Short mmCIF file of C-alpha atoms and ligand atoms in Angstrom, two decimals:
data_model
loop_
_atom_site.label_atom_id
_atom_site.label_comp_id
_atom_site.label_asym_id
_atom_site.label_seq_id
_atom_site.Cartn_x
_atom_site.Cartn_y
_atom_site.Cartn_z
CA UNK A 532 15.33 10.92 -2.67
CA UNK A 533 16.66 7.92 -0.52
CA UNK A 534 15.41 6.59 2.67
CA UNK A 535 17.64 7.95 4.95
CA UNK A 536 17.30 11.44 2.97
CA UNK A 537 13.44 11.75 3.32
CA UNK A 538 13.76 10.82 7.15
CA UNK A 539 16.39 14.14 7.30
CA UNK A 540 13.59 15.82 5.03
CA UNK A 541 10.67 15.10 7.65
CA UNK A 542 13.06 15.93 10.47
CA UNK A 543 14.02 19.02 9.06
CA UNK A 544 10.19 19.74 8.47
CA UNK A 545 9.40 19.36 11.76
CA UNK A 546 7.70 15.84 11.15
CA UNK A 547 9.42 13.41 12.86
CA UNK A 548 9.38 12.15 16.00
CA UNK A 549 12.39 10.60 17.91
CA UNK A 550 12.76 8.50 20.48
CA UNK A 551 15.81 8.13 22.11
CA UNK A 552 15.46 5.44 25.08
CA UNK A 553 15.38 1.97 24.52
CA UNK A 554 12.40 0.20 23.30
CA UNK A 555 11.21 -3.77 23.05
CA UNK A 556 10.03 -4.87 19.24
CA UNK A 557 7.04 -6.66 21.35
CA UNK A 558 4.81 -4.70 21.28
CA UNK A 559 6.10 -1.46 22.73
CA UNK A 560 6.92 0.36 19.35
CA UNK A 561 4.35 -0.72 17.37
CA UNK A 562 1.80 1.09 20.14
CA UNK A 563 4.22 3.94 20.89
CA UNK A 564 4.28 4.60 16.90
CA UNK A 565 0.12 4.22 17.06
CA UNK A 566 -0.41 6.34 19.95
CA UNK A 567 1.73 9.04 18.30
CA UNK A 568 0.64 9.01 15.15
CA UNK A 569 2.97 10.75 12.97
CA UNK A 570 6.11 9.65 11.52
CA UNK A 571 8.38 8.38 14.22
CA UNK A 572 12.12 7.59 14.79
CA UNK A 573 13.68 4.73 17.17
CA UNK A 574 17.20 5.08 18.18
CA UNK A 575 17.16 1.71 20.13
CA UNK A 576 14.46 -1.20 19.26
CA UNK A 577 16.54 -4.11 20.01
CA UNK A 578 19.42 -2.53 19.16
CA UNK A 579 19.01 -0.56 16.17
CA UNK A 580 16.90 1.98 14.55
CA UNK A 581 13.51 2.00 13.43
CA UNK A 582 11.64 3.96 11.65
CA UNK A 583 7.32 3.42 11.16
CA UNK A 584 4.30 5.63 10.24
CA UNK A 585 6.66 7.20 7.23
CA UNK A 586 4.29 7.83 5.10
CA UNK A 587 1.41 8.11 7.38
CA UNK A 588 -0.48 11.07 5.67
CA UNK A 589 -1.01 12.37 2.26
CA UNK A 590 1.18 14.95 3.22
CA UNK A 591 4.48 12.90 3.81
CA UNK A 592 3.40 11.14 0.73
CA UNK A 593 2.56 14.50 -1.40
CA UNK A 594 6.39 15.64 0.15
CA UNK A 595 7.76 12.12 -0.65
CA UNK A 596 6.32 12.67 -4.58
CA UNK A 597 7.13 16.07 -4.37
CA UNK A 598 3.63 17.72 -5.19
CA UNK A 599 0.70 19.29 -2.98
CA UNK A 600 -0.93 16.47 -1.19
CA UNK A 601 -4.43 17.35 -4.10
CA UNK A 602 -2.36 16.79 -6.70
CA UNK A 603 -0.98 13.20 -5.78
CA UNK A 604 -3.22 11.93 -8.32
CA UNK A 605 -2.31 14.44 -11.12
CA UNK A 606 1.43 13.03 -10.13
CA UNK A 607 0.77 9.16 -10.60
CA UNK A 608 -1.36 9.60 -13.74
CA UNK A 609 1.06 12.11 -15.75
CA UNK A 610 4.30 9.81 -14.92
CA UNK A 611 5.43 8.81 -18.15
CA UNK A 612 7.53 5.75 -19.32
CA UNK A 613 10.55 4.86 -17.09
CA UNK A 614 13.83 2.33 -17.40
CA UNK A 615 16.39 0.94 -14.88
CA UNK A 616 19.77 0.86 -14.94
CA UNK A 617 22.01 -1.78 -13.26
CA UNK A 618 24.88 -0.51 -11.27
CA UNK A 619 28.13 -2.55 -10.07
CA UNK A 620 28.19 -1.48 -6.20
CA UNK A 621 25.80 -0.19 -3.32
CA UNK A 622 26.08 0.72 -0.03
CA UNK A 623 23.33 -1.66 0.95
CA UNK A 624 26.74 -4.30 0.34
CA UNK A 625 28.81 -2.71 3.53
CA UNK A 626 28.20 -5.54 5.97
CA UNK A 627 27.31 -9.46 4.46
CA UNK A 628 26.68 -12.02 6.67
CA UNK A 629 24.99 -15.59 7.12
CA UNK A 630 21.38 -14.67 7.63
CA UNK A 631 20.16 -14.26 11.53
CA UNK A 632 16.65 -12.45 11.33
CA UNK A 633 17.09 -12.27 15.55
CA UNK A 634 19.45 -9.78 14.86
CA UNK A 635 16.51 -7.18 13.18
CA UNK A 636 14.22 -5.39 15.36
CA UNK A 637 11.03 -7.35 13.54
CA UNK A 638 7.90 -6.43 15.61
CA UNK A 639 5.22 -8.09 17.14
CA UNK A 640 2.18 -5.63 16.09
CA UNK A 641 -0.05 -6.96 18.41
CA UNK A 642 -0.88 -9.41 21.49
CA UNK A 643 -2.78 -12.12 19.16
CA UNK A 644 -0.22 -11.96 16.64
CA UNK A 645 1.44 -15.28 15.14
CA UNK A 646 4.69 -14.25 15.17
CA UNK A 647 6.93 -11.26 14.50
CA UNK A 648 6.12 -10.26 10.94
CA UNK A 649 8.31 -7.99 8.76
CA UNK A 650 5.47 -5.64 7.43
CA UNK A 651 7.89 -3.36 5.02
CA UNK A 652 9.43 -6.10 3.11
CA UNK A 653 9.83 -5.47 -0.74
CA UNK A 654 9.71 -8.55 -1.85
CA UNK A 655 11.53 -8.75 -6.08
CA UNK A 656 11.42 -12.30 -7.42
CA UNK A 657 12.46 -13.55 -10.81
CA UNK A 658 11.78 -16.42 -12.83
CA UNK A 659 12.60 -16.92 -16.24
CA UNK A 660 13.49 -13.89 -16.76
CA UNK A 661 10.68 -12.30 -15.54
CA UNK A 662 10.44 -9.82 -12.47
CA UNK A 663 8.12 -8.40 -9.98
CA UNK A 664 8.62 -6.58 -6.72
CA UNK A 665 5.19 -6.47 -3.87
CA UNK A 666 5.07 -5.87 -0.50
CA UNK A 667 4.28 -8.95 1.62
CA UNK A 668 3.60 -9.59 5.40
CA UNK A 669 6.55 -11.86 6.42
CA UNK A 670 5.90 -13.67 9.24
CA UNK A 671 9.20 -15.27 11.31
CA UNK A 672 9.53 -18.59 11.52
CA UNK A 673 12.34 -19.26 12.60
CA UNK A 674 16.13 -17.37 12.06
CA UNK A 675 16.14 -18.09 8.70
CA UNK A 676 12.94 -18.95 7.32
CA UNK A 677 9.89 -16.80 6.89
CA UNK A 678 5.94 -17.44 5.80
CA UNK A 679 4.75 -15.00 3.13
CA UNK A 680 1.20 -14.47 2.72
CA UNK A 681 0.71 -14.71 -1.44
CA UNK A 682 -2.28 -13.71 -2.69
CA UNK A 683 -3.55 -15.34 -5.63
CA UNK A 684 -3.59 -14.02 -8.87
CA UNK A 685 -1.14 -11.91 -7.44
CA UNK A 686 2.29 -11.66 -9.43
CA UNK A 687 4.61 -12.82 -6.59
CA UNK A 688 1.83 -15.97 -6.21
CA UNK A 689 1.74 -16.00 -9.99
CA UNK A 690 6.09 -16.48 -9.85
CA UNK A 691 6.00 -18.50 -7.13
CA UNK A 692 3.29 -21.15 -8.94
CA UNK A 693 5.02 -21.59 -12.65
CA UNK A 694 8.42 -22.49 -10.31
CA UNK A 695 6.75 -24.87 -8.01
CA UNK A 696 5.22 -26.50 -11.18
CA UNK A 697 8.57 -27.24 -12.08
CA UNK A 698 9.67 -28.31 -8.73
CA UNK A 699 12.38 -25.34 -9.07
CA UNK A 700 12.44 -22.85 -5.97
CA UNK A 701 12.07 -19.03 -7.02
CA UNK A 702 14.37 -16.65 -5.88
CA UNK A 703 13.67 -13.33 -4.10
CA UNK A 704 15.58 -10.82 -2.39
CA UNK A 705 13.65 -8.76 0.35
CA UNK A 706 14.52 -5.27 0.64
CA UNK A 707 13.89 -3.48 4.00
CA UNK A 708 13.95 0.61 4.01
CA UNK A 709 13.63 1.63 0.48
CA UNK A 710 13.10 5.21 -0.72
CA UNK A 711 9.45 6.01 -0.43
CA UNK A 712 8.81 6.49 -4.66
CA UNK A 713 10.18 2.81 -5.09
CA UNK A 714 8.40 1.55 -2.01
CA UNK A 715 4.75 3.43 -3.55
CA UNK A 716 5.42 2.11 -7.15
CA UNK A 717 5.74 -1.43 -5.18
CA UNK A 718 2.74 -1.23 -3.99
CA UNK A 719 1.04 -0.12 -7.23
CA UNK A 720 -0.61 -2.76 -9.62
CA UNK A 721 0.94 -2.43 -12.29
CA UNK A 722 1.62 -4.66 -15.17
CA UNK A 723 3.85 -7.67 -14.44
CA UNK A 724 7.53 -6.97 -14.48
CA UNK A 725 6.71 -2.88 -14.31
CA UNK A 726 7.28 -2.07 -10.60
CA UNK A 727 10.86 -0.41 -10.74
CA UNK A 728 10.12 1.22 -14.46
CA UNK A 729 7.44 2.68 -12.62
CA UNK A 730 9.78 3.85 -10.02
CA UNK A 731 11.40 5.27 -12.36
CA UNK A 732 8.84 7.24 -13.81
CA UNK A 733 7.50 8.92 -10.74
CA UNK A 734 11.50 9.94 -10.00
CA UNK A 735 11.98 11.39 -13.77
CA UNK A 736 15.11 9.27 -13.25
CA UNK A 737 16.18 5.70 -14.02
CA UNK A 738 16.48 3.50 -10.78
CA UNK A 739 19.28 1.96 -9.72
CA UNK A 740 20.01 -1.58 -8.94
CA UNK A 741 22.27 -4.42 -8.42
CA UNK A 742 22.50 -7.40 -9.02
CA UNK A 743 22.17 -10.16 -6.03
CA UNK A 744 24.32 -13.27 -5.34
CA UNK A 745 21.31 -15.43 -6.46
CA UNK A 746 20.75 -13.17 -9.22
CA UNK A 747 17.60 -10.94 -8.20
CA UNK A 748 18.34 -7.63 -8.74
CA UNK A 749 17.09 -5.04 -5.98
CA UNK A 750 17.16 -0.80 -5.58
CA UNK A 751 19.15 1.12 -2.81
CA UNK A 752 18.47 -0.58 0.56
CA UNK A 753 18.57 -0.39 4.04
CA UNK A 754 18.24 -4.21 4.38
CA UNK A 755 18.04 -7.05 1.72
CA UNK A 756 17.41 -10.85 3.30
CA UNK A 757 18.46 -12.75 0.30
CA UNK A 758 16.76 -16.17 -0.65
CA UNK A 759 13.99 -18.19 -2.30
CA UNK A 760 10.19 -19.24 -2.11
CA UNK A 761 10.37 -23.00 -1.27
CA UNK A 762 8.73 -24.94 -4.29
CA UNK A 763 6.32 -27.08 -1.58
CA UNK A 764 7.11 -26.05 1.76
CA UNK A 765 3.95 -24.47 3.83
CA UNK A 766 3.45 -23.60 7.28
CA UNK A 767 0.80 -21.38 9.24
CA UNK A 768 0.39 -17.79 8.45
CA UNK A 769 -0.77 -15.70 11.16
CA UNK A 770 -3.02 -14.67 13.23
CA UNK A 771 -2.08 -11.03 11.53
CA UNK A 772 -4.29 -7.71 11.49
CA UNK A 773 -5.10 -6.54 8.11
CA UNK A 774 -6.18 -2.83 6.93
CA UNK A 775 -9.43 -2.95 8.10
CA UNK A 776 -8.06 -3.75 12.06
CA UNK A 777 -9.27 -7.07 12.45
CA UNK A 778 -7.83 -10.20 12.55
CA UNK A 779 -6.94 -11.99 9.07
CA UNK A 780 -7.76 -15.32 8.50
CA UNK A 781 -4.85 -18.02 8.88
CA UNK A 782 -4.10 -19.99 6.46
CA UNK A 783 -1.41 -22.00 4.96
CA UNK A 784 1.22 -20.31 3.04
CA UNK A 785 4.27 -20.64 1.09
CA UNK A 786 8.28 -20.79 3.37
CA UNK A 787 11.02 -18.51 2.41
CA UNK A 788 14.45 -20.08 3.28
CA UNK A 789 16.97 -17.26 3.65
CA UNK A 790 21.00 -17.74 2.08
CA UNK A 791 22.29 -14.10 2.95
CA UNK A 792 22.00 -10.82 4.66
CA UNK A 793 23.19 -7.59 3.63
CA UNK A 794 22.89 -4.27 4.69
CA UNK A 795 24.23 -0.61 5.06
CA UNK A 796 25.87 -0.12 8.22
CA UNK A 797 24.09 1.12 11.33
CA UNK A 798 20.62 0.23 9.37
CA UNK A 799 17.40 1.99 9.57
CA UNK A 800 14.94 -0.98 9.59
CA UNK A 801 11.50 0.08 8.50
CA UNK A 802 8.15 -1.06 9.89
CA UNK A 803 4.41 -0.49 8.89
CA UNK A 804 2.31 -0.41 11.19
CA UNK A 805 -0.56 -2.70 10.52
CA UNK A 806 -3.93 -0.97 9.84
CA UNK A 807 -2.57 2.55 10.58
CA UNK A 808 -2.69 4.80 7.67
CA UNK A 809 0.83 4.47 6.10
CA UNK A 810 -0.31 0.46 5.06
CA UNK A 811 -3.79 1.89 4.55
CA UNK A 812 -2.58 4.72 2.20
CA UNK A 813 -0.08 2.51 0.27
CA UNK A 814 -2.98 -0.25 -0.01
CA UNK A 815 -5.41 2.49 -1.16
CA UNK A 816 -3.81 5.35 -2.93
CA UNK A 817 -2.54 3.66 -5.97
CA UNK A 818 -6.15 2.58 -6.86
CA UNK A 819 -6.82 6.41 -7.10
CA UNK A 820 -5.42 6.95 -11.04
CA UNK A 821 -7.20 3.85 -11.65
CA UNK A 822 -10.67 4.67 -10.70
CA UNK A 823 -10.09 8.45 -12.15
CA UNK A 824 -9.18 6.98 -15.83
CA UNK A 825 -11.93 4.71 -15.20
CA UNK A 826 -14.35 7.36 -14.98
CA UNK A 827 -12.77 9.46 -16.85
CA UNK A 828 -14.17 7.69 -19.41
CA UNK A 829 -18.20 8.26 -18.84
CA UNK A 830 -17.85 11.67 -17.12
CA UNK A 831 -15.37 14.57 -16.54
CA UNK A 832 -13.66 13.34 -13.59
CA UNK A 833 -12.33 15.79 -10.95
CA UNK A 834 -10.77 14.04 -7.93
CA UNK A 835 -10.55 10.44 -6.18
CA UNK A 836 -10.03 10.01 -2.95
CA UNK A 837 -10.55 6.27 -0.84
CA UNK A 838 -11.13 7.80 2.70
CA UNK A 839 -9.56 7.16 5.60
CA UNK A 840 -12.77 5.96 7.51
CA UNK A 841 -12.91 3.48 4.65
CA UNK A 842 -9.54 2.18 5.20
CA UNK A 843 -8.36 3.49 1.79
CA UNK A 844 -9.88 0.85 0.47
CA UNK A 845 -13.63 -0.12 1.04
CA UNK A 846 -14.94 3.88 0.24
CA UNK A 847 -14.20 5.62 -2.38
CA UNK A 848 -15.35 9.52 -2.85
CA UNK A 849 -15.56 10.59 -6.80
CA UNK A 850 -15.89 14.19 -7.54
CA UNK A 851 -17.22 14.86 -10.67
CA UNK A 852 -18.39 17.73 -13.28
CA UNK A 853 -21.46 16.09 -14.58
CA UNK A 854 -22.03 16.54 -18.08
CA UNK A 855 -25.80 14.72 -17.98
CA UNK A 856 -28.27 13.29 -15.45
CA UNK A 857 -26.99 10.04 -15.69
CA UNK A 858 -22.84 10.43 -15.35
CA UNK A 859 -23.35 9.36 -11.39
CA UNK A 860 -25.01 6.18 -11.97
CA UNK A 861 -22.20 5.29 -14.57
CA UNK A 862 -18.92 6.98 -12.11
CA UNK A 863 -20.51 4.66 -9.87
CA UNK A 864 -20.05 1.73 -12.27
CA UNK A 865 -16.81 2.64 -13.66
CA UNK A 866 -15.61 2.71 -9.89
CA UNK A 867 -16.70 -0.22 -9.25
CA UNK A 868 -14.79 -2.24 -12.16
CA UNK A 869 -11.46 -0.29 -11.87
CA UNK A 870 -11.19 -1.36 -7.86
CA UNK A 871 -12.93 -4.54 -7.51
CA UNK A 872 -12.26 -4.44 -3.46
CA UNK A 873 -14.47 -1.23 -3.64
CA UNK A 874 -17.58 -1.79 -1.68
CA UNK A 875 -19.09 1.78 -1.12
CA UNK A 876 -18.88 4.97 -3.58
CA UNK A 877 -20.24 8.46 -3.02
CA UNK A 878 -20.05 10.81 -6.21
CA UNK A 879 -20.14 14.37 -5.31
CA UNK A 880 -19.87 17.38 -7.67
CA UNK A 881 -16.81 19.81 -8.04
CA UNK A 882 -17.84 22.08 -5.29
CA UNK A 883 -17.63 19.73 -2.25
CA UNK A 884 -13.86 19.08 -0.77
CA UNK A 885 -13.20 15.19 -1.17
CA UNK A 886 -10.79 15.66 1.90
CA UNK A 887 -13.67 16.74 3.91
CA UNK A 888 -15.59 13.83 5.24
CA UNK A 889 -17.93 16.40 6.70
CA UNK A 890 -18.43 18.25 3.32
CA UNK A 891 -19.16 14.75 1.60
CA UNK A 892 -21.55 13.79 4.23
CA UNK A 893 -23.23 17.38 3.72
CA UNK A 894 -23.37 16.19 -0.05
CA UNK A 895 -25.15 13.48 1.04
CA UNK A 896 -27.70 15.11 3.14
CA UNK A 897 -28.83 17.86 0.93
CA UNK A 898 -28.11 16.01 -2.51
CA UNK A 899 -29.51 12.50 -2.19
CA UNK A 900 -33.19 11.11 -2.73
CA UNK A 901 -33.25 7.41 -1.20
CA UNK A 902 -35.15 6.05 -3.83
CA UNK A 903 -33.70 8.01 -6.95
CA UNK A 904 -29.85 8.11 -6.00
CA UNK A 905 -28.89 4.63 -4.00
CA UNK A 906 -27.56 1.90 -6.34
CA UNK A 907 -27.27 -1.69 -4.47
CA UNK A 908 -25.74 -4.26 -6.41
CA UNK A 909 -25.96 -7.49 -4.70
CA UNK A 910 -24.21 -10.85 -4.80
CA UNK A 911 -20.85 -9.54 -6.55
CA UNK A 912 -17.42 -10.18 -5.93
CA UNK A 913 -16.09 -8.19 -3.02
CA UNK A 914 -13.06 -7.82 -0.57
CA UNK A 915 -11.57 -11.10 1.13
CA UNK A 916 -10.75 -8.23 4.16
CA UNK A 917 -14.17 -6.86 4.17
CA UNK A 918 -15.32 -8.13 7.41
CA UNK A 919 -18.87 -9.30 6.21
CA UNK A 920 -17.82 -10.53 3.27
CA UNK A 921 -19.79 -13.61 1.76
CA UNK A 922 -18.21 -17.24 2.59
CA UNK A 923 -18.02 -17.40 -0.91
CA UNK A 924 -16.51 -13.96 -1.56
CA UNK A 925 -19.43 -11.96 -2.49
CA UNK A 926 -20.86 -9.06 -0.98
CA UNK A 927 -23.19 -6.08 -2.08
CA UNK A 928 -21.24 -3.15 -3.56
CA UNK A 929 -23.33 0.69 -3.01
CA UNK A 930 -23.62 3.30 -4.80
CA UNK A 931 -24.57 7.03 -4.06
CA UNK A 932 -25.31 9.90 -6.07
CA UNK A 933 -24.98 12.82 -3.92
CA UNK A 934 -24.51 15.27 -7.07
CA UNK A 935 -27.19 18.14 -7.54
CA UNK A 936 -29.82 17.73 -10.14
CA UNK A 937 -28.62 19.16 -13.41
CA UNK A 938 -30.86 22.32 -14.32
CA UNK A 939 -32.65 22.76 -10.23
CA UNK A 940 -31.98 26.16 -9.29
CA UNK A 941 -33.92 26.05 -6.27
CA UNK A 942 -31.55 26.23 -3.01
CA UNK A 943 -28.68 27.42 -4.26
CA UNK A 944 -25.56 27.02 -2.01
CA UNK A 945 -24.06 29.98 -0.42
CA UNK A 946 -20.50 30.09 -1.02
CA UNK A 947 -18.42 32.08 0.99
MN1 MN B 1801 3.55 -6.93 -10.06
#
């Protein structure tokens, strides 16, 4: 399903929001698309149409993978192996021009932000013949240029590092408004080069794409800025707000120089809001397989969800069907390894609702024992957007068993 087709979807479901009168990038949509909440449709942001908050609850993203919003995770693991093929022509070709980012509606999120930042930017880049495609914040710098925040040992910093080494500049091509699958698989760690076979996979059809001018070859867009990562080139990234809905730190980063612009005509530019739950759900979600395989392997494994009060990212809530007395203490574990950023894990058993923060705290209240159930492990390597975070990148990672004692039939739960 393509971008514009899963906005007509969520219109036609009743889902989407439009607004009609003209709104200012600054500012203004970002809060109008925070206050509301649910996936929302500009007709005039500086001009042109915006869309945010797409995927801004598992059930957009269940409807954009086209299974119930519980079985997301069923979806993701049982995608089997996918290809690409390259196509000739794409409507994301029907208007070229010199690059002018002043002519996008690119927000400001918020009053202490650096800059406008492109938050829905899929950034591809190839080097030697190898690919990857990640989402990046893309802070403006000027018309042309950008500042992308790389994290290291990320693949796009990975790229980006064997070029500079050479002193060559890597190319990229930054798509804007992809369908949501491709966008998702983007956003999934996967092995390097994978992204789009992944794509693939989750669509039960190859992806299409074509080739650039500079050779980078990029799906079905609304928007594609067209460039490369400057081998040496830094300037100041941020202020920026990260999942968690606090200030990042700044810090210098690599400059994109931009040598084209192409997109469909009468675009639909796509932003993320930062912190709301569409970047919190794309950050968080595709750690889900990994953390069921994971404990797959010591226990059988039910459900993972990361919670929302977590910021899909720091909690994670494993349901399990414990086998023996000691499959909590090693979900917790496995947890642990397969999402490094995890800092806090409840396991549960197979009768409490995951989606039910109120039915996991219950677990937690009637299922726990302090001193029998709590695992602390301290001084381990933790989340660089966990707000108390070690200096040094450490923190203290928690575990809690909140499943029943195998074999105590006392209190027995009423079930309706
Ligand atoms: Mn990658």
């Amino acid at each position: 399903m393509s971008f514009r087709a899963f906005i007509k979807r969520l219109a036609e479901a009743g889902k989407l929001m439009e607004i009609h009168e003209p709104v200012s990038p600054k500012l203004e949509a970002p809060a109008m698309a925070k206050k509301a909440g649910q996936s929302i449709l500009f007709h005039a942001v500086n001009g042109s149409k915006v869309v945010m908050n797409l995927l801004n609850s598992r059930d957009t993203l269940a409807m954009a993978l086209d299974t119930p919003p519980q079985d997301i995770i069923n979806k993701l693991i049982n995608a089997k192996d996918g290809s690409t093929v390259i196509v000739e022509d794409s409507p994301t070709k029907e208007v070229v021009s010199e690059p002018d980012l002043s002519k996008l509606p690119i927000m400001t999120h918020f009053d202490k932000d650096g800059a406008p930042y492109i938050t829905a930017g899929v950034v591809i880049s190839e080097f030697e013949g190898i690919m990857n495609a990640s989402v990046h914040r893309l802070m403006m710098l000027s018309k042309t240029e950008l500042v992308a925040r790389l994290v290291a040992p990320r693949h796009t910093y990975l790229l980006h590092k064997k070029a500079s080494e050479q002193g060559k500049p890597l190319p990229i091509a930054i798509a804007i408004g992809i369908d949501p699958i491709t966008l998702f698989a983007a956003c999934t760690r996967v092995p390097m080069g994978e992204e789009f076979n992944y794509a693939s996979a989750l669509k039960g059809a190859p992806l299409e794409l074509f080739k650039c001018e500079n050779g980078v070859a990029v799906p079905d867009a609304e928007i594609v800025l067209e460039g490369y990562i400057h081998p040496t080139k830094r300037a100041k990234e941020g202020p920026f707000v990260d999942i968690t809905g606090t200030y990042d730190l700044v810090r210098e980063e690599p400059v994109i120089e931009l040598t084209r612009m192409m997109c469909k005509e009468d675009p639909i530019y796509h932003g993320i809001l930062p912190a709301g739950n569409e970047h919190r759900l794309l950050m968080g979600v595709p750690y889900e397989p990994m953390i069921y395989k994971a404990v797959g392997s010591v226990t059988k494994v039910k459900n993972v969800v990361l919670t929302e009060g977590g910021c899909c990212y720091l909690h994670a809530v494993v349901q399990i069907e414990k086998q023996t007395e000691r499959d909590g203490k090693n979900a917790m574990m496995m947890a642990f390894a397969a999402h490094t950023s995890l800092k806090h894990v409840v396991i549960v058993d197979d009768d409490i609702d995951i989606f039910d923060p109120r039915e996991v705290e219950y677990a937690i209240a009637t299922r726990v024992r302090g001193d029998r159930d709590i695992l602390i492990l301290p001084h381990v390597r933790g989340s660089s957007l966990d707000p108390c975070c070690m200096p040094d990148g450490t923190s203290t990672k928690v575990g809690i068993d909140a499943t029943k004692a195998l074999g105590d039939e006392r209190f027995e739960r009423v079930t309706k």
